[in-house]
Short mmCIF file of C-alpha atoms in Angstrom, two decimals:
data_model
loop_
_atom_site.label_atom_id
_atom_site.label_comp_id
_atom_site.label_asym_id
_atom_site.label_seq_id
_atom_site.Cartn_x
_atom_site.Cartn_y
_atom_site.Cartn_z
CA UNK A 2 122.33 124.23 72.27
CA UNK A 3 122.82 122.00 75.32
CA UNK A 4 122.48 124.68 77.45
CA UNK A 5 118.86 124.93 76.25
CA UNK A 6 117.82 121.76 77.80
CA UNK A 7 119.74 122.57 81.02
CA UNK A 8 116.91 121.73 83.15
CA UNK A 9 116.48 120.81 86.89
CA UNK A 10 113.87 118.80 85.11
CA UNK A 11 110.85 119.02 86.41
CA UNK A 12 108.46 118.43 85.27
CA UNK A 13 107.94 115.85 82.49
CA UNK A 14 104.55 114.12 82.67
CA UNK A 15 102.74 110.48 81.39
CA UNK A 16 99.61 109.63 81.64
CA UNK A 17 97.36 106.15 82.68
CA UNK A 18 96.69 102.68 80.89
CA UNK A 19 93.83 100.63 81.87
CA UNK A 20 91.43 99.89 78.91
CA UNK A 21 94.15 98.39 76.89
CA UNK A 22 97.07 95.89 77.21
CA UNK A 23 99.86 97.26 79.40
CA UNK A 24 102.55 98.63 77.12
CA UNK A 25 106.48 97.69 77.52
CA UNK A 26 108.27 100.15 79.87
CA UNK A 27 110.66 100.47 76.50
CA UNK A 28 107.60 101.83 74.26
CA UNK A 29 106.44 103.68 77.50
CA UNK A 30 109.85 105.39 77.95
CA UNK A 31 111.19 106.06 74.58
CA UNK A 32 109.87 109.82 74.70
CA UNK A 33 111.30 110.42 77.90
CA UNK A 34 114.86 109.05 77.26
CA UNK A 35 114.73 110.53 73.60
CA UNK A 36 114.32 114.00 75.46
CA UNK A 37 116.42 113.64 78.63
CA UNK A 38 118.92 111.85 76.46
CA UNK A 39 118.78 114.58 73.45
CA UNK A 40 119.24 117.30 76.76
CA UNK A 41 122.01 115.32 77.85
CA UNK A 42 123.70 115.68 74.23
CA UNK A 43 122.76 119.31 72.93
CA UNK A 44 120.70 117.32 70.31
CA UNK A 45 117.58 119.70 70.30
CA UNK A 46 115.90 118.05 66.91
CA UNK A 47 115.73 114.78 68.78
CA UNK A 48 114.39 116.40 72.37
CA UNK A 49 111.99 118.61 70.39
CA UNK A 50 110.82 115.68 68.31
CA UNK A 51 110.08 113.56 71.70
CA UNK A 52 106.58 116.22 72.24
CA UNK A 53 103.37 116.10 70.79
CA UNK A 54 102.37 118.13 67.68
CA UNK A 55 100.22 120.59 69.63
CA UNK A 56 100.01 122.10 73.02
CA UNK A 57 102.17 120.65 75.29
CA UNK A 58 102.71 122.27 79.33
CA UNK A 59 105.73 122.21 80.81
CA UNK A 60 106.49 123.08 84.72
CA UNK A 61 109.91 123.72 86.48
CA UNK A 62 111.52 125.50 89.31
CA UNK A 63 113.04 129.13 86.96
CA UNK A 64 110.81 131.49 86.21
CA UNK A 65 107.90 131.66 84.95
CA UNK A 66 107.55 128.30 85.76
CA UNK A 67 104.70 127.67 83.39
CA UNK A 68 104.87 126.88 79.45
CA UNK A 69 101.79 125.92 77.87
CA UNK A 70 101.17 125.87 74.03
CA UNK A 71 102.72 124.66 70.82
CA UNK A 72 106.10 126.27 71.29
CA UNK A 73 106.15 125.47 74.61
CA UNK A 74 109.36 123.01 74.67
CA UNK A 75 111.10 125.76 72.72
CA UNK A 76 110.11 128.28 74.90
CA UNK A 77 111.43 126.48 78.42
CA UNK A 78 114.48 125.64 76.16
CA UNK A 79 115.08 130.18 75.56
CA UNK A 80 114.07 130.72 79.05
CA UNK A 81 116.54 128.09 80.86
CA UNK A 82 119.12 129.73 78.74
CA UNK A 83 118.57 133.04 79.83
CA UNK A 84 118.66 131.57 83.67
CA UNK A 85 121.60 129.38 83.10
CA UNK A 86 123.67 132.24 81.77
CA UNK A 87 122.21 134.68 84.97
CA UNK A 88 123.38 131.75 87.59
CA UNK A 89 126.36 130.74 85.89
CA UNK A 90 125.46 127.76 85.33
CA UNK A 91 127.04 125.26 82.79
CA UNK A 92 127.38 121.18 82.01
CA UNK A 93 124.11 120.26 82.83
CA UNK A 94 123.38 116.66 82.39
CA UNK A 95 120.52 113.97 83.99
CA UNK A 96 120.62 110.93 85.22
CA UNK A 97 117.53 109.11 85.20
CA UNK A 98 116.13 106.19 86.56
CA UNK A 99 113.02 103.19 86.02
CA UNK A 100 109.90 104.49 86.28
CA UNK A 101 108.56 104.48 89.84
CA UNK A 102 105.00 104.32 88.76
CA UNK A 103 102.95 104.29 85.45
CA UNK A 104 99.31 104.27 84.65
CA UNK A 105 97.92 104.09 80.97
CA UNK A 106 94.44 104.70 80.15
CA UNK A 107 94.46 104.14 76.26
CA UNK A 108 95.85 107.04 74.79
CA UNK A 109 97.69 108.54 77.74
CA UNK A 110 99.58 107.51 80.13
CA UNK A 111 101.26 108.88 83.62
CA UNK A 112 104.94 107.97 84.49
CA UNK A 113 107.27 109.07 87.37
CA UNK A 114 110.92 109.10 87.03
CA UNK A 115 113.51 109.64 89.46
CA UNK A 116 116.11 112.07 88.17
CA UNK A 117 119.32 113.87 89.34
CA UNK A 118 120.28 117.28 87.48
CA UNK A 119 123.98 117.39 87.97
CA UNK A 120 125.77 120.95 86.94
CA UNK A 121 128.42 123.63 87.85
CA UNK A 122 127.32 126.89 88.94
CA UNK A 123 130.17 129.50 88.54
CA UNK A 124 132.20 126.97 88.13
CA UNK A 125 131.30 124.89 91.91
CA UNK A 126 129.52 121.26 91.16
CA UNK A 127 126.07 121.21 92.15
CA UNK A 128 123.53 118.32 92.39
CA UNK A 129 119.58 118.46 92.39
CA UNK A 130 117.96 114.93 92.88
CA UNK A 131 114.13 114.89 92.20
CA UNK A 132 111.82 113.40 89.94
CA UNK A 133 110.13 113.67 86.92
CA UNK A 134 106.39 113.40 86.32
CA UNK A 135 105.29 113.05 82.72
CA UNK A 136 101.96 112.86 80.37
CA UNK A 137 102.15 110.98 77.31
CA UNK A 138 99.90 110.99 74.50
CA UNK A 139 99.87 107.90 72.11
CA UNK A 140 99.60 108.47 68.34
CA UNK A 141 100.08 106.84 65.07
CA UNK A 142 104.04 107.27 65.28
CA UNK A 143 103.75 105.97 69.54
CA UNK A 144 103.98 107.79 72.40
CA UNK A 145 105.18 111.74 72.90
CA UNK A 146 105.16 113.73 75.57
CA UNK A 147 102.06 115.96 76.69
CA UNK A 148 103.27 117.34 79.28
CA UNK A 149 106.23 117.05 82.03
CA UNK A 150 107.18 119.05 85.35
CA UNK A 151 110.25 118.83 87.49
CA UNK A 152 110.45 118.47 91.57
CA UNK A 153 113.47 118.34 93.38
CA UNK A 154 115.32 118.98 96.86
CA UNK A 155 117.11 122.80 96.36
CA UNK A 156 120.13 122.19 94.81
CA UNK A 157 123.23 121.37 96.81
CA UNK A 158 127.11 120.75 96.39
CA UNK A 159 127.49 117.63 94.53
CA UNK A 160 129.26 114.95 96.80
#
């Protein structure tokens, strides 16, 4: 299952607050580590549980490159697999950092991560640093992730 969330992230999206108090970077967050953290660990029940109920959109750099609906999380997840096991490619983790910027407008809210997708590829380490750029919707259980895409440098040896 970790393999599913092998992911030179991209794309993971939050959106702006203005009209209301600024929320903590913790509440802010919580989706985004609960899904990086759950792709980190094979736990899909935990990453899945980190989106919306709902159509979500997801961009990243495998084809197709676009997921948009209510499956979309566990669509990306079937596709990645199918790329991972045509590259070779195995061990995927992320490293993430603070947000670099966040904007909340009520209900949604826009936050940038910086991120490094570290993984072998036939076996040879290989290191994609890039960010994350997620959409976050708040509801009555907090905030869950809209939407999310991945940009990075093209991945190179790891050093």
């Amino acid at each position: 299952m970790k393999k599913l969330f092998l992911l030179p992230l991209a794309a993971l999206l939050i959106a702006p607050v203005t009209a209301a108090a600024p929320a903590a970077d913790g509440d802010l967050t919580k989706p985004i580590r609960q899904f990086i953290d759950g792709f980190n660990t094979g736990d899909t029940k935990s990453a899945y549980a980190a989106y919306v109920q709902g159509d979500v959109s997801i961009i990243d750099e495998f084809a197709p490159h676009l997921w948009v609906g209510p499956k979309a999380p566990q669509l990306w997840a079937a596709d990645y697999e199918k790329h991972a096991k045509a590259t070779g490619v195995s061990d995927g983790s992320v490293k993430y950092g603070a947000p670099t910027r966040r904007e909340i407008d009520g209900v949604r809210a826009y936050v940038i991560i910086p991120t490094v997708y570290n993984y072998k590829e036939k076996g040879a380490r290989i290191a994609e640093e890039g960010e994350m750029t997620f959409v976050l919707s708040k509801g009555k259980t907090g905030w869950k992730i809209k939407a999310w895409t991945w940009s990075g440098v093209k991945p190179h040896p790891a050093g």
